[in-house]
Amino acid sequence: MCSLFTSARTTRIAQWSVWTRCRASCSGHVREPTEAKPGTPRRHDHHYERNGTVNLFTFFEPLANHRVVLTRDRRTKIDWVRCIREVLDTYYSGAQKVVLVMGNLNTHGLSSLYEAFDPAEARRLAERLEIHYTPEHGSWPVLAEIEQSVMVRQALSRRIPDRETIKQRTTSWQKQRNASGATVDWQFTTEEARVKLRRLYPKIDN
């Protein structure tokens, strides 16, 4: 798993964080906040009204410093495969194969493609994917989790009243962060994993 992040492969390496997808809450102000002015910080009432939730699917390609955030009302297997198709056909139309690292959930399998699309379309998408699942209780290799944490702090820290506003903020954040070349400085190697995580490796008796 660790070697994927530093591999000099000809195929473009991609990551898709589904297990750590955000569920952003839509909440509005009961009273309009008082904007900041010299000597006085911005103030808002602690009371708020709930307007539902939005699911954010985050895609991150660490070697290219590129990320995509897609908003959906739900997080079913059908939503997942539709996001997969959008990313493959829109952002990776020229890539022959995309390496996908993600959490190991029962909804995150190639069989889900056949439940959403006709067999020919499902096979077309499946043949372009090379899937690697993170270990059980080991989602830390999914670098998109770090990107989601940054997104929440930078773009979603205030109350947001509806899905459309969340989409506008995450899209703006995505474009700005891609343009700045921001990335994740991954330094954990396979050799270090064998030492620090040796208790997780199977023991073979001589």
Short mmCIF file of N, CA, C and O in Angstrom, two decimals, residues 89-204:
data_model
loop_
_atom_site.label_atom_id
_atom_site.label_comp_id
_atom_site.label_asym_id
_atom_site.label_seq_id
_atom_site.Cartn_x
_atom_site.Cartn_y
_atom_site.Cartn_z
N ASP A 89 -14.63 9.44 -16.37
CA ASP A 89 -14.94 9.99 -17.70
C ASP A 89 -14.68 11.48 -17.82
O ASP A 89 -14.46 11.98 -18.92
N THR A 90 -14.69 12.20 -16.70
CA THR A 90 -14.49 13.65 -16.75
C THR A 90 -13.05 14.04 -16.48
O THR A 90 -12.46 14.84 -17.21
N TYR A 91 -12.46 13.48 -15.44
CA TYR A 91 -11.12 13.89 -15.01
C TYR A 91 -10.01 12.96 -15.46
O TYR A 91 -8.85 13.34 -15.46
N TYR A 92 -10.36 11.72 -15.84
CA TYR A 92 -9.35 10.75 -16.25
C TYR A 92 -9.74 10.07 -17.55
O TYR A 92 -9.49 8.89 -17.75
N SER A 93 -10.32 10.83 -18.44
CA SER A 93 -10.76 10.26 -19.72
C SER A 93 -9.59 9.73 -20.55
O SER A 93 -9.76 8.81 -21.35
N GLY A 94 -8.40 10.29 -20.34
CA GLY A 94 -7.25 9.85 -21.12
C GLY A 94 -6.42 8.78 -20.44
O GLY A 94 -5.44 8.30 -21.02
N ALA A 95 -6.76 8.40 -19.22
CA ALA A 95 -6.00 7.38 -18.50
C ALA A 95 -6.52 5.98 -18.84
O ALA A 95 -7.72 5.73 -18.77
N GLN A 96 -5.62 5.10 -19.18
CA GLN A 96 -6.02 3.74 -19.50
C GLN A 96 -6.47 2.98 -18.26
O GLN A 96 -7.43 2.22 -18.30
N LYS A 97 -5.79 3.22 -17.15
CA LYS A 97 -6.16 2.55 -15.89
C LYS A 97 -5.90 3.50 -14.74
O LYS A 97 -4.90 4.23 -14.73
N VAL A 98 -6.80 3.49 -13.78
CA VAL A 98 -6.68 4.32 -12.59
C VAL A 98 -6.57 3.41 -11.38
O VAL A 98 -7.38 2.50 -11.20
N VAL A 99 -5.55 3.64 -10.56
CA VAL A 99 -5.36 2.89 -9.32
C VAL A 99 -6.19 3.55 -8.24
O VAL A 99 -6.07 4.75 -7.99
N LEU A 100 -7.03 2.76 -7.59
CA LEU A 100 -8.00 3.29 -6.63
C LEU A 100 -7.73 2.71 -5.25
O LEU A 100 -7.74 1.50 -5.07
N VAL A 101 -7.47 3.56 -4.27
CA VAL A 101 -7.25 3.14 -2.89
C VAL A 101 -8.43 3.62 -2.06
O VAL A 101 -8.75 4.81 -2.07
N MET A 102 -9.07 2.71 -1.34
CA MET A 102 -10.27 3.10 -0.59
C MET A 102 -10.56 2.10 0.52
O MET A 102 -9.95 1.03 0.60
N GLY A 103 -11.50 2.48 1.39
CA GLY A 103 -11.90 1.61 2.49
C GLY A 103 -12.63 0.38 1.98
O GLY A 103 -13.25 0.39 0.92
N ASN A 104 -12.55 -0.68 2.76
CA ASN A 104 -13.12 -1.97 2.36
C ASN A 104 -14.54 -2.12 2.91
O ASN A 104 -14.77 -2.75 3.94
N LEU A 105 -15.50 -1.54 2.20
CA LEU A 105 -16.91 -1.67 2.56
C LEU A 105 -17.63 -2.56 1.55
O LEU A 105 -17.20 -2.69 0.40
N ASN A 106 -18.75 -3.16 1.96
CA ASN A 106 -19.46 -4.05 1.06
C ASN A 106 -20.08 -3.32 -0.12
O ASN A 106 -20.46 -3.92 -1.12
N THR A 107 -20.22 -2.00 -0.03
CA THR A 107 -20.77 -1.23 -1.15
C THR A 107 -19.70 -0.82 -2.15
O THR A 107 -20.01 -0.35 -3.23
N HIS A 108 -18.44 -1.01 -1.79
CA HIS A 108 -17.33 -0.53 -2.62
C HIS A 108 -16.72 -1.67 -3.43
O HIS A 108 -15.53 -1.97 -3.33
N GLY A 109 -17.51 -2.31 -4.24
CA GLY A 109 -17.03 -3.39 -5.07
C GLY A 109 -17.44 -3.21 -6.51
O GLY A 109 -18.37 -2.45 -6.83
N LEU A 110 -16.75 -3.90 -7.40
CA LEU A 110 -17.06 -3.79 -8.82
C LEU A 110 -18.47 -4.29 -9.13
O LEU A 110 -19.07 -3.87 -10.12
N SER A 111 -19.00 -5.18 -8.30
CA SER A 111 -20.35 -5.68 -8.54
C SER A 111 -21.39 -4.57 -8.47
O SER A 111 -22.45 -4.66 -9.10
N SER A 112 -21.08 -3.50 -7.72
CA SER A 112 -22.01 -2.37 -7.63
C SER A 112 -22.20 -1.68 -8.97
O SER A 112 -23.25 -1.09 -9.24
N LEU A 113 -21.18 -1.75 -9.83
CA LEU A 113 -21.28 -1.16 -11.15
C LEU A 113 -22.40 -1.80 -11.96
O LEU A 113 -23.12 -1.13 -12.69
N TYR A 114 -22.55 -3.12 -11.80
CA TYR A 114 -23.55 -3.87 -12.57
C TYR A 114 -24.97 -3.63 -12.04
O TYR A 114 -25.94 -3.93 -12.74
N GLU A 115 -25.07 -3.11 -10.83
CA GLU A 115 -26.39 -2.78 -10.29
C GLU A 115 -26.87 -1.42 -10.77
O GLU A 115 -28.06 -1.13 -10.73
N ALA A 116 -25.93 -0.59 -11.20
CA ALA A 116 -26.29 0.77 -11.62
C ALA A 116 -26.32 0.95 -13.13
O ALA A 116 -27.09 1.76 -13.64
N PHE A 117 -25.49 0.18 -13.86
CA PHE A 117 -25.36 0.38 -15.30
C PHE A 117 -25.59 -0.93 -16.04
O PHE A 117 -25.58 -2.02 -15.44
N ASP A 118 -25.77 -0.83 -17.34
CA ASP A 118 -25.91 -2.04 -18.14
C ASP A 118 -24.57 -2.76 -18.19
O ASP A 118 -23.52 -2.17 -17.92
N PRO A 119 -24.56 -4.07 -18.50
CA PRO A 119 -23.33 -4.87 -18.43
C PRO A 119 -22.16 -4.29 -19.23
O PRO A 119 -21.02 -4.31 -18.76
N ALA A 120 -22.42 -3.78 -20.41
CA ALA A 120 -21.33 -3.24 -21.24
C ALA A 120 -20.68 -2.02 -20.59
O ALA A 120 -19.45 -1.89 -20.55
N GLU A 121 -21.51 -1.13 -20.05
CA GLU A 121 -20.99 0.06 -19.40
C GLU A 121 -20.27 -0.29 -18.12
O GLU A 121 -19.20 0.26 -17.81
N ALA A 122 -20.82 -1.23 -17.35
CA ALA A 122 -20.19 -1.65 -16.10
C ALA A 122 -18.82 -2.26 -16.37
O ALA A 122 -17.85 -1.98 -15.67
N ARG A 123 -18.72 -3.09 -17.41
CA ARG A 123 -17.43 -3.71 -17.73
C ARG A 123 -16.42 -2.67 -18.21
O ARG A 123 -15.24 -2.74 -17.88
N ARG A 124 -16.88 -1.70 -18.98
CA ARG A 124 -15.99 -0.64 -19.46
C ARG A 124 -15.34 0.10 -18.28
O ARG A 124 -14.12 0.34 -18.29
N LEU A 125 -16.14 0.41 -17.27
CA LEU A 125 -15.61 1.11 -16.11
C LEU A 125 -14.72 0.20 -15.27
O LEU A 125 -13.65 0.63 -14.80
N ALA A 126 -15.14 -1.04 -15.10
CA ALA A 126 -14.38 -1.98 -14.27
C ALA A 126 -12.99 -2.24 -14.84
O ALA A 126 -12.01 -2.37 -14.09
N GLU A 127 -12.88 -2.30 -16.16
CA GLU A 127 -11.59 -2.58 -16.79
C GLU A 127 -10.61 -1.42 -16.66
O GLU A 127 -9.42 -1.59 -16.88
N ARG A 128 -11.11 -0.25 -16.29
CA ARG A 128 -10.23 0.90 -16.13
C ARG A 128 -9.78 1.09 -14.68
O ARG A 128 -9.03 2.03 -14.38
N LEU A 129 -10.25 0.22 -13.79
CA LEU A 129 -9.94 0.36 -12.37
C LEU A 129 -9.00 -0.73 -11.88
O LEU A 129 -9.15 -1.90 -12.24
N GLU A 130 -8.07 -0.35 -11.05
CA GLU A 130 -7.25 -1.29 -10.29
C GLU A 130 -7.44 -0.92 -8.82
O GLU A 130 -6.95 0.10 -8.36
N ILE A 131 -8.20 -1.73 -8.10
CA ILE A 131 -8.63 -1.38 -6.75
C ILE A 131 -7.71 -1.99 -5.69
O ILE A 131 -7.37 -3.18 -5.76
N HIS A 132 -7.34 -1.18 -4.71
CA HIS A 132 -6.59 -1.63 -3.53
C HIS A 132 -7.37 -1.19 -2.30
O HIS A 132 -7.63 0.00 -2.12
N TYR A 133 -7.74 -2.15 -1.46
CA TYR A 133 -8.48 -1.84 -0.24
C TYR A 133 -7.51 -1.65 0.93
O TYR A 133 -6.51 -2.36 1.06
N THR A 134 -7.84 -0.71 1.81
CA THR A 134 -7.03 -0.54 3.01
C THR A 134 -7.31 -1.70 3.97
O THR A 134 -8.37 -2.31 3.92
N PRO A 135 -6.35 -2.01 4.86
CA PRO A 135 -6.57 -3.10 5.82
C PRO A 135 -7.71 -2.79 6.77
O PRO A 135 -8.08 -1.63 6.97
N GLU A 136 -8.26 -3.82 7.36
CA GLU A 136 -9.31 -3.62 8.36
C GLU A 136 -8.75 -2.83 9.53
O GLU A 136 -7.66 -3.11 10.03
N HIS A 137 -9.48 -1.83 9.98
CA HIS A 137 -9.06 -0.90 11.04
C HIS A 137 -7.78 -0.16 10.64
O HIS A 137 -7.00 0.25 11.50
N GLY A 138 -7.56 -0.01 9.35
CA GLY A 138 -6.34 0.66 8.91
C GLY A 138 -6.60 1.59 7.75
O GLY A 138 -6.00 1.45 6.69
N SER A 139 -7.50 2.55 7.95
CA SER A 139 -7.81 3.48 6.87
C SER A 139 -6.80 4.61 6.76
O SER A 139 -6.92 5.47 5.89
N TRP A 140 -5.78 4.62 7.64
CA TRP A 140 -4.81 5.71 7.63
C TRP A 140 -4.06 5.86 6.31
O TRP A 140 -3.59 6.97 6.01
N PRO A 141 -3.89 4.81 5.46
CA PRO A 141 -3.20 5.06 4.19
C PRO A 141 -4.01 5.89 3.20
O PRO A 141 -3.49 6.29 2.17
N VAL A 142 -5.29 6.12 3.48
CA VAL A 142 -6.11 6.88 2.54
C VAL A 142 -5.82 8.37 2.73
O VAL A 142 -6.36 9.02 3.63
N LEU A 143 -4.97 8.90 1.88
CA LEU A 143 -4.53 10.29 2.03
C LEU A 143 -5.68 11.27 1.86
O LEU A 143 -5.59 12.43 2.30
N ALA A 144 -6.75 10.84 1.21
CA ALA A 144 -7.89 11.74 1.03
C ALA A 144 -8.52 12.12 2.37
O ALA A 144 -9.20 13.14 2.47
N GLU A 145 -8.29 11.33 3.42
CA GLU A 145 -8.78 11.70 4.74
C GLU A 145 -8.14 13.01 5.19
O GLU A 145 -8.80 13.86 5.80
N ILE A 146 -6.86 13.18 4.90
CA ILE A 146 -6.17 14.41 5.27
C ILE A 146 -6.76 15.58 4.50
O ILE A 146 -6.98 16.66 5.05
N GLU A 147 -7.03 15.37 3.22
CA GLU A 147 -7.61 16.43 2.40
C GLU A 147 -9.00 16.82 2.91
O GLU A 147 -9.36 17.99 2.93
N GLN A 148 -9.78 15.82 3.32
CA GLN A 148 -11.10 16.14 3.85
C GLN A 148 -11.00 16.95 5.13
O GLN A 148 -11.80 17.87 5.37
N SER A 149 -10.02 16.63 5.97
CA SER A 149 -9.83 17.39 7.20
C SER A 149 -9.50 18.84 6.89
O SER A 149 -10.02 19.77 7.53
N VAL A 150 -8.64 19.06 5.91
CA VAL A 150 -8.29 20.42 5.50
C VAL A 150 -9.52 21.14 4.96
O VAL A 150 -9.77 22.31 5.28
N MET A 151 -10.31 20.45 4.14
CA MET A 151 -11.50 21.05 3.55
C MET A 151 -12.50 21.48 4.63
O MET A 151 -13.07 22.58 4.55
N VAL A 152 -12.71 20.64 5.62
CA VAL A 152 -13.67 20.96 6.68
C VAL A 152 -13.22 22.22 7.43
O VAL A 152 -14.03 23.10 7.73
N ARG A 153 -11.92 22.31 7.71
CA ARG A 153 -11.42 23.46 8.47
C ARG A 153 -11.40 24.74 7.64
O ARG A 153 -11.65 25.83 8.16
N GLN A 154 -11.12 24.63 6.36
CA GLN A 154 -10.96 25.82 5.53
C GLN A 154 -12.25 26.28 4.85
O GLN A 154 -12.41 27.48 4.58
N ALA A 155 -13.15 25.35 4.54
CA ALA A 155 -14.33 25.72 3.75
C ALA A 155 -15.66 25.50 4.44
O ALA A 155 -16.67 26.07 4.03
N LEU A 156 -15.69 24.67 5.48
CA LEU A 156 -16.97 24.29 6.07
C LEU A 156 -17.06 24.60 7.57
O LEU A 156 -17.85 24.00 8.27
N SER A 157 -16.25 25.52 8.02
CA SER A 157 -16.20 25.79 9.46
C SER A 157 -17.37 26.64 9.95
O SER A 157 -17.70 26.62 11.13
N ARG A 158 -18.02 27.36 9.04
CA ARG A 158 -19.16 28.19 9.43
C ARG A 158 -20.48 27.48 9.12
O ARG A 158 -20.50 26.47 8.44
N ARG A 159 -21.56 28.05 9.62
CA ARG A 159 -22.88 27.50 9.31
C ARG A 159 -23.19 27.70 7.83
O ARG A 159 -23.00 28.79 7.29
N ILE A 160 -23.68 26.64 7.22
CA ILE A 160 -24.00 26.69 5.80
C ILE A 160 -25.46 26.25 5.65
O ILE A 160 -25.82 25.14 6.07
N PRO A 161 -26.32 27.06 5.05
CA PRO A 161 -27.77 26.80 5.10
C PRO A 161 -28.28 25.70 4.19
O PRO A 161 -29.30 25.08 4.48
N ASP A 162 -27.60 25.41 3.06
CA ASP A 162 -28.18 24.46 2.10
C ASP A 162 -27.10 23.77 1.28
O ASP A 162 -25.92 24.15 1.32
N ARG A 163 -27.52 22.74 0.53
CA ARG A 163 -26.59 21.95 -0.27
C ARG A 163 -25.91 22.78 -1.34
O ARG A 163 -24.71 22.61 -1.59
N GLU A 164 -26.63 23.67 -1.99
CA GLU A 164 -26.06 24.45 -3.08
C GLU A 164 -24.90 25.31 -2.58
O GLU A 164 -23.87 25.44 -3.25
N THR A 165 -25.05 25.90 -1.40
CA THR A 165 -23.97 26.71 -0.84
C THR A 165 -22.77 25.85 -0.48
O THR A 165 -21.62 26.25 -0.68
N ILE A 166 -23.03 24.65 0.06
CA ILE A 166 -21.94 23.73 0.35
C ILE A 166 -21.20 23.35 -0.93
O ILE A 166 -19.97 23.32 -0.97
N LYS A 167 -21.95 23.09 -1.99
CA LYS A 167 -21.33 22.74 -3.26
C LYS A 167 -20.47 23.88 -3.78
O LYS A 167 -19.36 23.67 -4.28
N GLN A 168 -20.97 25.10 -3.68
CA GLN A 168 -20.21 26.26 -4.14
C GLN A 168 -18.92 26.42 -3.35
O GLN A 168 -17.85 26.68 -3.92
N ARG A 169 -19.00 26.23 -2.03
CA ARG A 169 -17.81 26.40 -1.19
C ARG A 169 -16.78 25.31 -1.45
O ARG A 169 -15.58 25.60 -1.54
N THR A 170 -17.22 24.07 -1.54
CA THR A 170 -16.27 22.98 -1.75
C THR A 170 -15.65 23.05 -3.15
O THR A 170 -14.47 22.73 -3.33
N THR A 171 -16.44 23.45 -4.14
CA THR A 171 -15.90 23.59 -5.50
C THR A 171 -14.87 24.71 -5.55
O THR A 171 -13.81 24.57 -6.18
N SER A 172 -15.17 25.83 -4.90
CA SER A 172 -14.23 26.94 -4.85
C SER A 172 -12.95 26.53 -4.12
O SER A 172 -11.84 26.85 -4.56
N TRP A 173 -13.11 25.82 -3.01
CA TRP A 173 -11.94 25.35 -2.25
C TRP A 173 -11.10 24.40 -3.09
O TRP A 173 -9.87 24.49 -3.11
N GLN A 174 -11.76 23.49 -3.78
CA GLN A 174 -11.08 22.51 -4.63
C GLN A 174 -10.25 23.21 -5.71
O GLN A 174 -9.08 22.87 -5.92
N LYS A 175 -10.83 24.18 -6.39
CA LYS A 175 -10.12 24.90 -7.45
C LYS A 175 -8.93 25.69 -6.90
O LYS A 175 -7.84 25.69 -7.49
N GLN A 176 -9.14 26.34 -5.77
CA GLN A 176 -8.08 27.14 -5.18
C GLN A 176 -6.93 26.27 -4.71
O GLN A 176 -5.75 26.60 -4.94
N ARG A 177 -7.25 25.14 -4.09
CA ARG A 177 -6.19 24.27 -3.57
C ARG A 177 -5.45 23.57 -4.72
O ARG A 177 -4.24 23.36 -4.64
N ASN A 178 -6.16 23.21 -5.77
CA ASN A 178 -5.50 22.62 -6.93
C ASN A 178 -4.55 23.62 -7.58
O ASN A 178 -3.44 23.28 -7.97
N ALA A 179 -5.01 24.87 -7.72
CA ALA A 179 -4.19 25.90 -8.36
C ALA A 179 -2.94 26.23 -7.55
O ALA A 179 -1.90 26.58 -8.11
N SER A 180 -3.03 26.09 -6.22
CA SER A 180 -1.88 26.43 -5.37
C SER A 180 -0.84 25.32 -5.34
O SER A 180 0.27 25.52 -4.83
N GLY A 181 -1.20 24.13 -5.86
CA GLY A 181 -0.26 23.01 -5.85
C GLY A 181 -0.11 22.36 -4.49
O GLY A 181 0.87 21.64 -4.24
N ALA A 182 -1.06 22.58 -3.60
CA ALA A 182 -0.99 22.00 -2.26
C ALA A 182 -1.07 20.48 -2.34
O ALA A 182 -1.82 19.93 -3.16
N THR A 183 -0.31 19.81 -1.51
CA THR A 183 -0.32 18.35 -1.53
C THR A 183 -0.11 17.81 -0.12
O THR A 183 0.02 18.56 0.85
N VAL A 184 -0.02 16.49 -0.01
CA VAL A 184 0.25 15.81 1.25
C VAL A 184 1.68 15.27 1.19
O VAL A 184 2.03 14.58 0.24
N ASP A 185 2.47 15.61 2.18
CA ASP A 185 3.87 15.16 2.22
C ASP A 185 3.94 13.80 2.87
O ASP A 185 4.18 13.67 4.07
N TRP A 186 3.74 12.76 2.07
CA TRP A 186 3.72 11.39 2.59
C TRP A 186 5.14 10.86 2.69
O TRP A 186 5.83 10.77 1.69
N GLN A 187 5.59 10.48 3.90
CA GLN A 187 6.96 10.02 4.10
C GLN A 187 7.05 8.64 4.72
O GLN A 187 8.15 8.16 5.00
N PHE A 188 5.92 8.00 4.95
CA PHE A 188 5.91 6.68 5.58
C PHE A 188 6.16 5.62 4.52
O PHE A 188 5.37 5.44 3.60
N THR A 189 7.29 4.93 4.61
CA THR A 189 7.68 3.96 3.58
C THR A 189 7.31 2.54 3.98
O THR A 189 6.96 2.26 5.13
N THR A 190 7.42 1.63 3.02
CA THR A 190 7.15 0.21 3.28
C THR A 190 8.10 -0.34 4.33
O THR A 190 7.71 -1.12 5.21
N GLU A 191 9.38 0.06 4.27
CA GLU A 191 10.37 -0.42 5.23
C GLU A 191 10.02 0.03 6.65
O GLU A 191 10.13 -0.75 7.61
N GLU A 192 9.56 1.27 6.79
CA GLU A 192 9.16 1.77 8.11
C GLU A 192 7.91 1.05 8.61
O GLU A 192 7.78 0.78 9.80
N ALA A 193 7.00 0.74 7.69
CA ALA A 193 5.78 0.03 8.08
C ALA A 193 6.10 -1.35 8.64
O ALA A 193 5.47 -1.81 9.59
N ARG A 194 7.10 -2.01 8.06
CA ARG A 194 7.47 -3.35 8.53
C ARG A 194 8.05 -3.33 9.94
O ARG A 194 7.97 -4.32 10.66
N VAL A 195 8.60 -2.18 10.32
CA VAL A 195 9.17 -2.05 11.67
C VAL A 195 8.10 -1.60 12.66
O VAL A 195 7.87 -2.24 13.69
N LYS A 196 7.42 -0.50 12.35
CA LYS A 196 6.46 0.08 13.28
C LYS A 196 5.17 -0.72 13.39
O LYS A 196 4.50 -0.67 14.41
N LEU A 197 4.82 -1.46 12.34
CA LEU A 197 3.58 -2.24 12.35
C LEU A 197 3.86 -3.73 12.31
O LEU A 197 3.04 -4.51 11.84
N ARG A 198 4.99 -4.14 12.84
CA ARG A 198 5.38 -5.55 12.76
C ARG A 198 4.40 -6.47 13.49
O ARG A 198 4.25 -7.62 13.13
N ARG A 199 3.69 -5.91 14.48
CA ARG A 199 2.72 -6.75 15.21
C ARG A 199 1.54 -7.16 14.33
O ARG A 199 0.81 -8.10 14.65
N LEU A 200 1.31 -6.42 13.22
CA LEU A 200 0.20 -6.71 12.35
C LEU A 200 0.55 -7.73 11.27
O LEU A 200 -0.33 -8.25 10.61
N TYR A 201 1.86 -7.98 11.09
CA TYR A 201 2.28 -8.93 10.07
C TYR A 201 2.14 -10.36 10.59
O TYR A 201 2.38 -10.62 11.79
N PRO A 202 1.77 -11.31 9.74
CA PRO A 202 1.67 -12.71 10.21
C PRO A 202 3.02 -13.27 10.59
O PRO A 202 4.04 -12.94 9.97
N LYS A 203 3.04 -14.08 11.63
CA LYS A 203 4.28 -14.70 12.09
C LYS A 203 4.41 -16.09 11.47
O LYS A 203 3.49 -16.90 11.59
N ILE A 204 5.52 -16.32 10.84
CA ILE A 204 5.77 -17.61 10.17
C ILE A 204 6.83 -18.36 10.94
O ILE A 204 7.95 -17.88 11.13
#
